[in-house]
mmCIF file of C-alpha atoms in Angstrom:
data_model
loop_
_atom_site.group_PDB
_atom_site.id
_atom_site.type_symbol
_atom_site.label_atom_id
_atom_site.label_comp_id
_atom_site.label_asym_id
_atom_site.label_seq_id
_atom_site.Cartn_x
_atom_site.Cartn_y
_atom_site.Cartn_z
ATOM 1 C CA ASP A 1 64.996 125.036 91.567
ATOM 2 C CA PHE A 2 66.640 122.678 89.139
ATOM 3 C CA CYS A 3 68.541 123.075 85.889
ATOM 4 C CA LEU A 4 69.018 120.954 82.802
ATOM 5 C CA SER A 5 72.304 120.220 81.102
ATOM 6 C CA ARG A 6 73.568 118.066 78.258
ATOM 7 C CA GLY A 7 77.099 118.107 79.670
ATOM 8 C CA LEU A 8 78.417 116.141 82.613
ATOM 9 C CA GLY A 9 80.457 118.883 84.282
ATOM 10 C CA ASP A 10 77.984 119.326 87.136
ATOM 11 C CA VAL A 11 76.892 115.721 87.559
ATOM 12 C CA TYR A 12 77.785 114.105 90.863
ATOM 13 C CA LYS A 13 76.848 110.680 92.187
ATOM 14 C CA ARG A 14 73.199 110.471 93.217
ATOM 15 C CA GLN A 15 72.739 114.244 92.917
ATOM 16 C CA ALA A 16 71.509 114.302 89.343
ATOM 17 C CA LEU A 17 68.833 112.647 87.303
ATOM 18 C CA ALA A 18 69.490 111.305 83.791
ATOM 19 C CA LEU A 19 66.478 111.894 81.550
ATOM 20 C CA GLN A 20 65.706 110.316 78.204
ATOM 21 C CA VAL A 21 63.073 112.442 76.453
ATOM 22 C CA LYS A 22 60.606 110.664 74.165
ATOM 23 C CA SER A 23 57.646 112.352 72.518
ATOM 24 C CA ALA A 24 54.952 111.865 69.912
ATOM 25 C CA MET A 25 53.300 114.470 67.708
ATOM 26 C CA GLN A 26 49.992 112.671 67.492
ATOM 27 C CA LEU A 27 47.729 110.790 69.854
ATOM 28 C CA THR A 28 46.263 107.371 69.110
ATOM 29 C CA ARG A 29 42.580 106.595 69.571
ATOM 30 C CA LEU A 30 42.379 103.046 70.958
ATOM 31 C CA SER A 31 38.670 103.232 71.727
ATOM 32 C CA VAL A 32 35.783 105.587 71.069
ATOM 33 C CA ASN A 33 36.360 107.530 74.288
ATOM 34 C CA ALA A 34 40.087 107.267 74.914
ATOM 35 C CA LEU A 35 43.141 108.956 73.443
ATOM 36 C CA TYR A 36 46.520 107.421 74.148
ATOM 37 C CA LEU A 37 50.079 108.617 73.997
ATOM 38 C CA ARG A 38 51.925 105.945 72.027
ATOM 39 C CA VAL A 39 55.710 106.064 71.747
ATOM 40 C CA TYR A 40 57.692 103.320 70.029
ATOM 41 C CA PHE A 41 61.484 103.045 69.952
ATOM 42 C CA THR A 42 64.314 100.537 69.889
ATOM 43 C CA VAL A 43 67.495 100.330 71.951
ATOM 44 C CA ARG A 44 70.562 98.202 71.357
ATOM 45 C CA ALA A 45 70.565 95.503 74.022
ATOM 46 C CA SER A 46 73.990 96.617 75.269
ATOM 47 C CA ARG A 47 72.615 100.139 75.914
ATOM 48 C CA VAL A 48 69.597 99.243 78.051
ATOM 49 C CA VAL A 49 70.303 100.645 81.512
ATOM 50 C CA ASN A 50 68.187 100.009 84.599
ATOM 51 C CA ALA A 51 69.404 102.455 87.201
ATOM 52 C CA PRO A 52 67.594 104.463 89.885
ATOM 53 C CA MET A 53 68.986 107.727 88.461
ATOM 54 C CA TYR A 54 67.784 106.995 84.898
ATOM 55 C CA TRP A 55 64.213 108.031 84.046
ATOM 56 C CA TYR A 56 62.134 108.543 80.911
ATOM 57 C CA PHE A 57 60.164 111.725 80.272
ATOM 58 C CA LEU A 58 57.353 110.980 77.812
ATOM 59 C CA ALA A 59 54.944 113.538 76.420
ATOM 60 C CA TYR A 60 52.627 114.492 73.598
ATOM 61 C CA PHE A 61 54.015 117.453 71.673
ATOM 62 C CA ASN A 62 51.044 119.230 70.134
ATOM 63 C CA PRO A 63 52.166 120.547 66.724
ATOM 64 C CA SER A 64 49.383 123.147 66.520
ATOM 65 C CA THR A 65 50.376 124.822 69.812
ATOM 66 C CA MET A 66 54.086 123.840 69.637
ATOM 67 C CA ARG A 67 53.919 122.785 73.297
ATOM 68 C CA PHE A 68 53.727 119.646 75.361
ATOM 69 C CA GLN A 69 50.217 118.771 76.496
ATOM 70 C CA ASP A 70 49.250 117.439 79.918
ATOM 71 C CA PRO A 71 49.553 114.871 81.203
ATOM 72 C CA THR A 72 53.231 114.112 80.806
ATOM 73 C CA PHE A 73 54.904 111.017 82.252
ATOM 74 C CA LEU A 74 58.073 110.642 84.319
ATOM 75 C CA VAL A 75 58.892 106.937 84.554
ATOM 76 C CA PRO A 76 61.838 105.154 86.213
ATOM 77 C CA SER A 77 63.852 103.162 83.678
ATOM 78 C CA GLN A 78 63.478 99.783 85.348
ATOM 79 C CA PHE A 79 59.667 100.032 85.477
ATOM 80 C CA PHE A 80 59.605 101.326 81.921
ATOM 81 C CA HIS A 81 61.767 98.512 80.565
ATOM 82 C CA GLU A 82 59.596 95.893 82.301
ATOM 83 C CA HIS A 83 56.175 97.324 81.346
ATOM 84 C CA ALA A 84 56.500 99.108 77.983
ATOM 85 C CA SER A 85 55.718 95.936 75.985
ATOM 86 C CA PRO A 86 59.391 94.912 75.766
ATOM 87 C CA LYS A 87 60.325 92.535 72.951
ATOM 88 C CA LYS A 88 63.845 91.500 72.052
ATOM 89 C CA LYS A 89 64.672 90.943 68.402
ATOM 90 C CA ASP A 90 68.244 90.143 67.484
ATOM 91 C CA ASP A 91 70.443 92.638 69.341
ATOM 92 C CA GLU A 92 67.713 95.218 70.009
ATOM 93 C CA TRP A 93 64.959 95.769 72.523
ATOM 94 C CA HIS A 94 61.719 97.197 71.143
ATOM 95 C CA PHE A 95 59.533 99.223 73.512
ATOM 96 C CA ILE A 96 55.991 100.511 73.081
ATOM 97 C CA PHE A 97 54.732 102.989 75.654
ATOM 98 C CA GLN A 98 50.930 103.359 75.575
ATOM 99 C CA ALA A 99 49.332 105.521 78.234
ATOM 100 C CA SER A 100 45.880 107.008 78.448
ATOM 101 C CA MET A 101 45.690 110.775 78.190
ATOM 102 C CA GLU A 102 42.196 110.783 79.678
ATOM 103 C CA PRO A 103 41.646 112.364 83.104
ATOM 104 C CA GLY A 104 40.859 109.784 85.754
ATOM 105 C CA SER A 105 42.325 106.833 83.860
ATOM 106 C CA HIS A 106 43.850 104.110 86.014
ATOM 107 C CA ASP A 107 46.252 102.307 83.695
ATOM 108 C CA GLN A 108 49.682 101.065 84.755
ATOM 109 C CA TRP A 109 51.225 104.437 83.926
ATOM 110 C CA GLU A 110 48.887 106.467 86.151
ATOM 111 C CA PRO A 111 51.360 106.650 89.093
ATOM 112 C CA TYR A 112 53.861 108.331 86.760
ATOM 113 C CA ARG A 113 51.547 111.004 85.380
ATOM 114 C CA VAL A 114 52.698 114.511 86.146
ATOM 115 C CA SER A 115 51.401 117.861 85.014
ATOM 116 C CA GLN A 116 53.875 120.242 83.465
ATOM 117 C CA LEU A 117 53.397 122.623 86.387
ATOM 118 C CA ALA A 118 54.322 119.873 88.878
ATOM 119 C CA LEU A 119 57.231 118.465 86.842
ATOM 120 C CA GLY A 120 59.967 120.575 88.449
ATOM 121 C CA LYS A 121 58.941 119.608 91.986
ATOM 122 C CA LYS A 122 58.719 115.943 90.959
ATOM 123 C CA VAL A 123 62.228 115.996 89.471
ATOM 124 C CA ILE A 124 63.603 117.564 92.667
ATOM 125 C CA GLN A 125 61.786 114.943 94.774
ATOM 126 C CA VAL A 126 63.350 112.133 92.715
ATOM 127 C CA ILE A 127 66.823 113.698 93.016
ATOM 128 C CA ASP A 128 66.376 114.032 96.794
ATOM 129 C CA ASP A 129 65.267 110.375 97.013
ATOM 130 C CA LEU A 130 68.383 109.293 95.092
ATOM 131 C CA ARG A 131 70.669 110.617 97.817
ATOM 132 C CA ASN A 132 69.546 107.790 100.077
ATOM 133 C CA LEU A 133 70.498 105.084 97.585
ATOM 134 C CA ARG A 134 73.836 103.461 96.965
ATOM 135 C CA ALA A 135 75.435 104.166 93.614
ATOM 136 C CA SER A 136 74.733 101.380 91.151
ATOM 137 C CA HIS A 137 77.155 99.793 88.732
ATOM 138 C CA GLU A 138 74.537 100.052 85.961
ATOM 139 C CA ALA A 139 74.563 103.839 86.251
ATOM 140 C CA SER A 140 78.074 103.996 84.781
ATOM 141 C CA GLY A 141 76.531 103.115 81.399
ATOM 142 C CA LEU A 142 74.685 106.423 81.461
ATOM 143 C CA LEU A 143 77.918 108.321 80.960
ATOM 144 C CA GLN A 144 78.194 106.758 77.484
ATOM 145 C CA MET A 145 74.778 108.070 76.366
ATOM 146 C CA PRO A 146 75.207 111.551 74.832
ATOM 147 C CA GLU A 147 71.471 111.900 74.111
ATOM 148 C CA LEU A 148 70.589 112.166 77.798
ATOM 149 C CA ILE A 149 69.590 115.360 79.532
ATOM 150 C CA TRP A 150 70.883 115.687 83.091
ATOM 151 C CA ALA A 151 68.753 117.440 85.714
ATOM 152 C CA ARG A 152 70.286 118.604 88.969
ATOM 153 C CA LYS A 153 69.351 120.952 91.759
ATOM 154 C CA ALA A 154 70.444 124.512 91.069
#
């Protein structure tokens, strides 16, 4: 089991996962046969953190059902920042996440696809893997980001 929290009271080194949630309420058709989840956002350059305990959760939120739709994506921050079409303009980084929603697609985001039913187990696996890593200096920047959701084992 795991639980989510916006507070830091239960967060201990390498025993919690910081999640940035990004969603879209529409899918983009980039070809006749393929729908894509496309999420665009900017981050001040001083707030970009690449740390093993910092991950992005990206999903399509279907407004007609008021639910996320599979697949969802759980992506480590460093991979995300390198592969989500990063462009720096002035003091901001601009990111565009584009991932196929089609079953059987093999784009760069495929290894990070996760069904909603498997999401809890995946989060626990990532938290368990973090215990074997040394704490990183970059992770201290996460404590200054109030918009994060922290996941930890219950």
